[in-house]
Short mmCIF file of C-alpha atoms in Angstrom, two decimals:
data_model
loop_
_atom_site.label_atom_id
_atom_site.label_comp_id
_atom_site.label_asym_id
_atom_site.label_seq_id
_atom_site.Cartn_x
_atom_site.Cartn_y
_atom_site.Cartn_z
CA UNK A 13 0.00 0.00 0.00
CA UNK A 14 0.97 3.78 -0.60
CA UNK A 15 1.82 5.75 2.67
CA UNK A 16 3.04 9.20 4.28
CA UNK A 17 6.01 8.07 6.76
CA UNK A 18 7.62 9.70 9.06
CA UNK A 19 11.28 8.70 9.45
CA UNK A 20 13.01 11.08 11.24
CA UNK A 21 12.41 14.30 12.94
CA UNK A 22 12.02 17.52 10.89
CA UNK A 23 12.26 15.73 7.61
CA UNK A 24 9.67 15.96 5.30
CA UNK A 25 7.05 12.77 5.22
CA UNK A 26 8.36 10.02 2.53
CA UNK A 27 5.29 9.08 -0.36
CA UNK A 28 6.22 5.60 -0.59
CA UNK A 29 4.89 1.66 -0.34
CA UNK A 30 4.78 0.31 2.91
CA UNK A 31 3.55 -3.37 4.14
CA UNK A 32 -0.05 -4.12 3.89
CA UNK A 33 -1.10 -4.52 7.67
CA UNK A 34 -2.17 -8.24 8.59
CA UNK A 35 -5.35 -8.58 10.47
CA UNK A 36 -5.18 -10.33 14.03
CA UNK A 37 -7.78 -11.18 16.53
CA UNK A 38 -9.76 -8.09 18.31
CA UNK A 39 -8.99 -5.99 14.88
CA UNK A 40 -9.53 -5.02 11.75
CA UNK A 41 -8.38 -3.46 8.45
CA UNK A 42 -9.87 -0.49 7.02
CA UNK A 43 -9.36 1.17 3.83
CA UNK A 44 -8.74 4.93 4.63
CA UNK A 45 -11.27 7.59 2.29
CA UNK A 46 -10.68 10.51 4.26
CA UNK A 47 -8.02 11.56 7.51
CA UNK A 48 -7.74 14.82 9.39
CA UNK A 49 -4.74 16.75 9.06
CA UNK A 50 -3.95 18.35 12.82
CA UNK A 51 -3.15 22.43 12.54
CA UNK A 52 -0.30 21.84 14.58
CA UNK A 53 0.85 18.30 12.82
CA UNK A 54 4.08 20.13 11.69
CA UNK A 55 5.04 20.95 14.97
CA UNK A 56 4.70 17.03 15.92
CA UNK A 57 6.58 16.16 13.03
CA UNK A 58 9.17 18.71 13.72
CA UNK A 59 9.71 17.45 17.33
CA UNK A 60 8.68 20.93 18.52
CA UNK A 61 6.15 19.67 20.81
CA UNK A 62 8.07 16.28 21.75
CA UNK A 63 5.30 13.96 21.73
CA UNK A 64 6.16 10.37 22.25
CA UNK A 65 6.38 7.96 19.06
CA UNK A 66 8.45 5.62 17.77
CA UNK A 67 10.29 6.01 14.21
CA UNK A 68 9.40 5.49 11.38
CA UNK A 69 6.03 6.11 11.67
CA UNK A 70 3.01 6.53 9.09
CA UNK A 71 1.15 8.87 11.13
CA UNK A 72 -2.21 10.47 11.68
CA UNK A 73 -4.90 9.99 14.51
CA UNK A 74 -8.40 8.56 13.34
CA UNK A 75 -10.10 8.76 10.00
CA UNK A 76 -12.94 7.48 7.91
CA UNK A 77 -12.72 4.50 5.89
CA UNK A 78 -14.63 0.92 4.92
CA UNK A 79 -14.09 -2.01 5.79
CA UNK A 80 -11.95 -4.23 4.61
CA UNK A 81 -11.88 -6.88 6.84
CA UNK A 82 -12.79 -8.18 10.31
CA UNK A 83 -12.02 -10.71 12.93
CA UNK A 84 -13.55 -13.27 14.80
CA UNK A 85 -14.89 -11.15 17.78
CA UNK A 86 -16.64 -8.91 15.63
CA UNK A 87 -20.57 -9.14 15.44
CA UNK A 88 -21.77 -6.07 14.30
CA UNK A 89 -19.58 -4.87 11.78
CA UNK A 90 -19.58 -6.05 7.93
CA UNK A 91 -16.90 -5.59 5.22
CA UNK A 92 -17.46 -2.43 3.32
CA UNK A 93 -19.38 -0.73 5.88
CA UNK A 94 -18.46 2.84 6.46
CA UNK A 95 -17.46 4.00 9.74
CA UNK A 96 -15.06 6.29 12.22
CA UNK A 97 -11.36 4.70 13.56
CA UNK A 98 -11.44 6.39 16.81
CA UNK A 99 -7.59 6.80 17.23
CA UNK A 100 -7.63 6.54 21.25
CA UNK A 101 -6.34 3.17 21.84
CA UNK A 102 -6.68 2.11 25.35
CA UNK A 103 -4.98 -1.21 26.88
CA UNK A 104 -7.67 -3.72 27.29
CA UNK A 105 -6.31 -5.55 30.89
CA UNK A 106 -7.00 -2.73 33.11
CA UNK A 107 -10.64 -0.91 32.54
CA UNK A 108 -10.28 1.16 35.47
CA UNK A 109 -7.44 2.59 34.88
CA UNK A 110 -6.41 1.58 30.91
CA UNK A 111 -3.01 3.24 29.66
CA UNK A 112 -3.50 5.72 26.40
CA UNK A 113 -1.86 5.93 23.19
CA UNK A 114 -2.99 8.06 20.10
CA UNK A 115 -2.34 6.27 17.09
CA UNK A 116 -0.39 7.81 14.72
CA UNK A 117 0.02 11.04 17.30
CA UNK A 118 1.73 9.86 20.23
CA UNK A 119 2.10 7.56 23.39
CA UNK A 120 2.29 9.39 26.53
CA UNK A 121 4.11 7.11 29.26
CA UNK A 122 5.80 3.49 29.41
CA UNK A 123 2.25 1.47 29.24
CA UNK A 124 0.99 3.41 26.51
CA UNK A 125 4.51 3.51 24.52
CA UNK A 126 3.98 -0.53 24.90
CA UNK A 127 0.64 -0.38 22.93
CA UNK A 128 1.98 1.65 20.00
CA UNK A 129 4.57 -0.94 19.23
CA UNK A 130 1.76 -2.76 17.76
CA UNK A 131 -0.79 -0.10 16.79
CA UNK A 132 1.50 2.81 15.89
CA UNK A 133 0.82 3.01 11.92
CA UNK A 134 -2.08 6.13 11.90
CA UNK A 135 -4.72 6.93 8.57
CA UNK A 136 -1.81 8.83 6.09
CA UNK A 137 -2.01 5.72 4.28
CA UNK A 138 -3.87 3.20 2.18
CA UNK A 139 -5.25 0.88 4.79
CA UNK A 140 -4.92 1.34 8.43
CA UNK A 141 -4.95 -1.69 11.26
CA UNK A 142 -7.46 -0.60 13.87
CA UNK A 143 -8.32 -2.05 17.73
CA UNK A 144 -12.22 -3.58 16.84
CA UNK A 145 -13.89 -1.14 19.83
CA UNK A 146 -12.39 1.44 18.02
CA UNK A 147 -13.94 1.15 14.47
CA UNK A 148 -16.99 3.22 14.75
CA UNK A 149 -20.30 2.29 12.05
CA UNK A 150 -21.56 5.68 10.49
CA UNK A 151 -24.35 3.78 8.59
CA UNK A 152 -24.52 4.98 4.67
CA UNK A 153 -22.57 8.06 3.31
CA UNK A 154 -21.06 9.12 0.09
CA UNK A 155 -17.60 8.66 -0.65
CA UNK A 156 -17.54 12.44 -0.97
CA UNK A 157 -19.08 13.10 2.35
CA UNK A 158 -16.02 11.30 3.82
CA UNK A 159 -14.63 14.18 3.75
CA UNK A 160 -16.16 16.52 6.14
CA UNK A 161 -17.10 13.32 8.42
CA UNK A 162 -13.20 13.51 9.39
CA UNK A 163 -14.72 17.16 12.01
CA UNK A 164 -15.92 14.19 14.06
CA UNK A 165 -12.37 14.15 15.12
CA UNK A 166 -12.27 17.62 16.31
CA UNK A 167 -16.15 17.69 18.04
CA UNK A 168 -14.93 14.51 20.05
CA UNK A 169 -12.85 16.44 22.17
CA UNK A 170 -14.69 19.24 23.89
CA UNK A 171 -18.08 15.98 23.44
CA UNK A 172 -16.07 14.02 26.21
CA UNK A 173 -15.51 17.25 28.10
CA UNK A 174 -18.91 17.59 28.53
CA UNK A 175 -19.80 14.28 29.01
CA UNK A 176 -17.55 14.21 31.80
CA UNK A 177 -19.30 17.55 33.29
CA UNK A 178 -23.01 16.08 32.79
CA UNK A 179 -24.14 18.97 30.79
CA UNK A 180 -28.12 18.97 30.77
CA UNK A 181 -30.27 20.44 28.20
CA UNK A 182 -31.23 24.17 29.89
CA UNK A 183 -28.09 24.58 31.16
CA UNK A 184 -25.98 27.48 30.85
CA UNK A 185 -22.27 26.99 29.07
CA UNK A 186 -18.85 29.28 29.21
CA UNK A 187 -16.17 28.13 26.54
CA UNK A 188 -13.18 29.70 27.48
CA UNK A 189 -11.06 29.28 24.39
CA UNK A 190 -14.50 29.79 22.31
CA UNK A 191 -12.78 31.42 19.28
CA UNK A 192 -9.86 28.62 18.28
CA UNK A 193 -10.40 25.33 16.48
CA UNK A 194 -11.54 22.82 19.35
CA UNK A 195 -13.39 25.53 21.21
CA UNK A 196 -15.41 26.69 18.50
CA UNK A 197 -15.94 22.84 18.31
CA UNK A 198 -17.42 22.99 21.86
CA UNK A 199 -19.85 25.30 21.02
CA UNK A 200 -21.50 23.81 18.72
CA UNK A 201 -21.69 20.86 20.67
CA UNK A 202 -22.72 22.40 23.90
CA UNK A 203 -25.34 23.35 21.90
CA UNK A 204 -26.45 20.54 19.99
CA UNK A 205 -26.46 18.62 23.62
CA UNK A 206 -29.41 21.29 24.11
CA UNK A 207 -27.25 23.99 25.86
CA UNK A 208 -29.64 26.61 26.46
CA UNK A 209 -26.79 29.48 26.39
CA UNK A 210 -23.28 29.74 25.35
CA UNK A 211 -21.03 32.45 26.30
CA UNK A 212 -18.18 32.46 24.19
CA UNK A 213 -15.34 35.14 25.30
CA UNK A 214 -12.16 35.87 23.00
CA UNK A 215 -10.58 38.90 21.64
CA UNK A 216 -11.28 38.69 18.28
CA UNK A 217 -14.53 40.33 17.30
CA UNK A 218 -14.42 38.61 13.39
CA UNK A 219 -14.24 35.15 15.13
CA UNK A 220 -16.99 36.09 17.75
CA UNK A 221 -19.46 37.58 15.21
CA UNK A 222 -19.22 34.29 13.04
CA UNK A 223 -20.19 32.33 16.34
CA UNK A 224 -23.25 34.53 16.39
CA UNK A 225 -24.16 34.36 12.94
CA UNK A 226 -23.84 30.47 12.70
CA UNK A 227 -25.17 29.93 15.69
CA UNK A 228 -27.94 33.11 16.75
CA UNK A 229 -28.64 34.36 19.80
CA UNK A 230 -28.42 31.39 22.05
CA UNK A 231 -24.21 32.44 21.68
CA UNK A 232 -23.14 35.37 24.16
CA UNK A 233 -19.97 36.97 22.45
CA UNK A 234 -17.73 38.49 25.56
CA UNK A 235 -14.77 41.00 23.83
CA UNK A 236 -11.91 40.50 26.15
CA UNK A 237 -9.83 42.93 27.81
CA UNK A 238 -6.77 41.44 29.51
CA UNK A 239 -8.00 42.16 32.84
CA UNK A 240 -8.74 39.15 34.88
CA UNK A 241 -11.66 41.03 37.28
CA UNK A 242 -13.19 42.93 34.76
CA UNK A 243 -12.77 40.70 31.85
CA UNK A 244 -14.77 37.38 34.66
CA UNK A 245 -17.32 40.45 35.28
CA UNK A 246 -17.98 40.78 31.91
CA UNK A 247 -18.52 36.88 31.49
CA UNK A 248 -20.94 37.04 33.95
CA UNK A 249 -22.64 39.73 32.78
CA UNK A 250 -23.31 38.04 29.26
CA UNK A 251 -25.12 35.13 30.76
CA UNK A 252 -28.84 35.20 31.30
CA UNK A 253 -28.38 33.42 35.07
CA UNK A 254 -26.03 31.83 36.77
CA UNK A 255 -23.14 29.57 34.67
CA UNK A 256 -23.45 26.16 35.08
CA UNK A 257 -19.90 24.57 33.41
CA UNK A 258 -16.74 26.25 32.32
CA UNK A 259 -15.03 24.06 29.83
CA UNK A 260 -11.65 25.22 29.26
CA UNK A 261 -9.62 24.38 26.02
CA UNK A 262 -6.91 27.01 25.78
CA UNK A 263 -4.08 26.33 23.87
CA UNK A 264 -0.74 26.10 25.96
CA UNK A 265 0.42 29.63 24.53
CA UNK A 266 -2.56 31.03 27.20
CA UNK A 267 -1.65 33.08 30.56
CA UNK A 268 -2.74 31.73 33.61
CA UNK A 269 -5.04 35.01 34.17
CA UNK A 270 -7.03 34.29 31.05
CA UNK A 271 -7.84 31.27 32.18
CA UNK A 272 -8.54 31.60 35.28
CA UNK A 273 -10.93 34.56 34.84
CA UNK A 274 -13.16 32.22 32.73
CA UNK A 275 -12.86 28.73 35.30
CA UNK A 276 -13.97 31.45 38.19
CA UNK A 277 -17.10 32.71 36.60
CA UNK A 278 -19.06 29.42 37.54
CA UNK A 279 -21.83 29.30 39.76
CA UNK A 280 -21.60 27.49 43.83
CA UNK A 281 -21.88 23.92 43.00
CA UNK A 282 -20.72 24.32 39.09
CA UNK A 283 -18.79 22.24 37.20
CA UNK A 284 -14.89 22.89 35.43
CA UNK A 285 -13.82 21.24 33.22
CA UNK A 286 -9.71 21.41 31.93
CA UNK A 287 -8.83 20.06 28.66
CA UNK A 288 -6.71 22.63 27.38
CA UNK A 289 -3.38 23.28 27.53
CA UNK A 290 -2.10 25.38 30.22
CA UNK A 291 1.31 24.57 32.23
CA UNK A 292 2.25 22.27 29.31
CA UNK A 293 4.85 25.18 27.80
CA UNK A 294 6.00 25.85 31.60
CA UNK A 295 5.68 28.84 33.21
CA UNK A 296 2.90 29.98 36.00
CA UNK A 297 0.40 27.20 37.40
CA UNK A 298 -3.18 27.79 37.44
CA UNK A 299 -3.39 29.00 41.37
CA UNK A 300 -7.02 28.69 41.96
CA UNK A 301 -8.05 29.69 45.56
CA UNK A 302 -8.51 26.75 47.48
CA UNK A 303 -11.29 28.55 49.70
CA UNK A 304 -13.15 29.61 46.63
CA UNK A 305 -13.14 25.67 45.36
CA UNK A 306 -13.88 24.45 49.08
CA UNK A 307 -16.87 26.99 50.19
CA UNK A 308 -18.61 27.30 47.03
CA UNK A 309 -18.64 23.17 46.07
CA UNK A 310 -16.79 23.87 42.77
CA UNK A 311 -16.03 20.62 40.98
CA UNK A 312 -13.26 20.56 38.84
CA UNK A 313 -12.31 17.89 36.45
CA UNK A 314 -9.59 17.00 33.89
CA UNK A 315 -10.26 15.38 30.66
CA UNK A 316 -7.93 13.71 28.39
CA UNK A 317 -9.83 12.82 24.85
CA UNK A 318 -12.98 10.89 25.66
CA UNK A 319 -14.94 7.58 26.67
CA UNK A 320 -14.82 5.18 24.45
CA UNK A 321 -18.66 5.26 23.48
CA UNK A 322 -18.58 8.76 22.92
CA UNK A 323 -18.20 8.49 19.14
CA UNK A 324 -21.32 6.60 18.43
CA UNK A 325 -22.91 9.15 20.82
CA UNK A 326 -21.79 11.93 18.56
CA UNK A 327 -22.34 10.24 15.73
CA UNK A 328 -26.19 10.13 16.82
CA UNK A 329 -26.24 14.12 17.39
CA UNK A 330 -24.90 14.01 14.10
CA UNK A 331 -27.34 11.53 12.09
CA UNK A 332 -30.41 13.45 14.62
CA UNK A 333 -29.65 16.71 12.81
CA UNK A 334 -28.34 18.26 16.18
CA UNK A 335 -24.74 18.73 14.98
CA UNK A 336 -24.33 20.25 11.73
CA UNK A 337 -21.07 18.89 9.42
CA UNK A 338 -22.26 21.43 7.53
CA UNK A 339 -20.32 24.20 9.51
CA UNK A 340 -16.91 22.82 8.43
CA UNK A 341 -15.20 24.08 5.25
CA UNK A 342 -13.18 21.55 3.80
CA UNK A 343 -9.73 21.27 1.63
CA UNK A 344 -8.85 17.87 0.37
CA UNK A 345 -5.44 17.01 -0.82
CA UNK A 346 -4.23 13.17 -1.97
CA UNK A 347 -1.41 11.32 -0.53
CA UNK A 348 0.94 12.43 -2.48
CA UNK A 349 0.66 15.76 -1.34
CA UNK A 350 0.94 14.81 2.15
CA UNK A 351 3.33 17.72 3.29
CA UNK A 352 1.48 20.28 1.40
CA UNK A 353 -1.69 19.06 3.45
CA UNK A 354 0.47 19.69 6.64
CA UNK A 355 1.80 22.94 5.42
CA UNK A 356 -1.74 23.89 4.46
CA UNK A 357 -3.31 22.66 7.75
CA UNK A 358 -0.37 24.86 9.96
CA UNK A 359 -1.40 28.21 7.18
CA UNK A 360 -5.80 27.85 7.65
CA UNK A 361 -6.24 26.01 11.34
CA UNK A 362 -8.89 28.46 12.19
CA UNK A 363 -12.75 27.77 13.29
CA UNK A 364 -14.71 25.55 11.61
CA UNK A 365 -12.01 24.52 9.10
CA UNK A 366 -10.46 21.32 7.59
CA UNK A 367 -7.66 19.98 6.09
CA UNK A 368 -7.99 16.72 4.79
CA UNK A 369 -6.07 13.82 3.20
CA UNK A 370 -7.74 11.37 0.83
CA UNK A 371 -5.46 8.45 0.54
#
């Protein structure tokens, strides 16, 4: 098969034919249509942001694909169906407390560095060996649908951060982070899991206007200042009543005080949620006030990626008409042009935007 491999660190990816990958028990083969290019893949490839793979690699995390084919333990799936590789791979001894790898992105720790030995080839190729939990069914599609399909692998994110907060239909929603990539992801899904309210704060008025327009007047566009009191004043201000769950997705180039304005606008007995990156580039911690947490019953919880039925969850919202593909504006490129995909992705890895390889 033709792949995109990685073989060393700030080299470009190789276009060339790599092994066919042999089906075992609790997997199966899938013939990649469409895979999602990450914004910040040429930092990964680079070594920028040291995440933890092995070389050579044919990366990429997730994708959509068919069938090809299936092993014994699977009793649902059928070859050509269409469906979703979920590329969060979790060790199967341990449910409690599984170890994590992405495939084709990276393998953070010893456990999870032992499971991408064997599942470390990602979707920038031909066909793609995938753990059978993991393989998704989307039910029918076009082959040219495939395409915008691949934003499932963005909406997952902030999904399993609220999933993990129990958002409830009627509740009231911050997004701290609202105007990027995932967090313009969260809110459309915060509102598609019947979010009565959104407020969505960020400093750049273009990005906050297209919330509005997409979205209407359930999204509450906050212009902020840099100042942490006024700029959490403001937040609450743009809510109708109290605010329910803060779901954070900064990127790691955030201050702390950004941040922290937006966790600190919840309501007594509210929910946090941290998925995004702060502390990961060094610097300041996060220095919430322990009394604040303590007296008013704030619950705060981290999130790494999602559970492992969230995709047919989302794909559900999806299929119901709740979550609109529809938002995402899509550029394909083919395998060959791998690197001008990444290059591409890096140059346009703004809200509501894809960049897409279709082996």
């Amino acid at each position: 098969m033709k792949a995109a491999v990685l073989k060393s660190f700030g080299s470009p990816l190789a276009i060339e034919e790599a092994a066919d990958p042999v089906l075992g028990t609790g997997e199966v083969i899938v013939d990649v249509i469409a895979t999602r290019v990450l914004s910040y893949m040429n930092e990964v490839f680079s070594g920028a942001r040291n995440y933890a793979f092995d070389l050579p690699i044919i990366p990429g995390p997730g994708g959509i694909g068919r069938v090809r084919a299936i092993g014994p333990d699977a009793t649902k799936l059928s070859v050509g169906d269409w469906v979703f590789c979920d590329p969060t791979v979790r060790s199967r001894d341990d449910a409690a407390a599984p170890d994590i790898a992405l495939q084709g992105l990276t393998a953070p720790g010893a456990g999870a560095m032992r499971l991408q030995q064997h599942f470390r080839h990602g979707s920038f190729a031909e066909q793609m060996r995938v753990p059978t939990e993991n393989v998704k069914r989307l039910g029918t599609i076009e082959s040219e649908d495939a395409t915008r399909w691949c934003a499932l692998g963005t909406l997952l994110v902030p999904y399993g951060g609220f999933l993990a907060a129990s958002l409830q239909p009627g509740e009231t929603v911050l997004v701290s982070g609202a105007t990027g990539n995932f967090g313009s992801a969260a809110v459309s899904v915060a509102l598609a899991m019947g979010a009565a309210c959104v407020v969505a704060p960020g400093r750049n008025d273009k990005i906050l206007a297209d919330l509005v327009r997409r979205f209407g007047d359930r999204v509450k566009p906050v212009k902020l200042s840099g100042n942490e009191d006024d700029d959490r004043e403001s937040m609450k201000r743009a809510a109708p009543g109290p605010i329910d769950c803060v779901l954070d997705i900064m990127p790691p180039s955030v201050s702390t005080n950004v941040v922290r304005a937006a966790i600190m606008t919840v309501r007594p007995n509210g929910r946090v949620v941290l998925m995004g990156g702060v502390g990961m580039a060094g610097g300041a911690g996060l220095e919430l006030p322990y009394p604040w947490i303590m007296r008013n019953c704030i619950s705060i919880h981290g999130v790494w990626m999602y559970p492992p039925d969230a995709a047919s969850r989302l794909i559900a919202l999806v299929r119901a008409g709740l979550l609109r593909l529809e938002e995402y504006e899509a550029t394909a490129f083919d395998l060959d042009h791998a690197n001008e995909a990444v290059a591409h992705a890096a140059a346009n890895g703004g809200p509501f935007k894809l960049t897409v390889i279709r082996p």
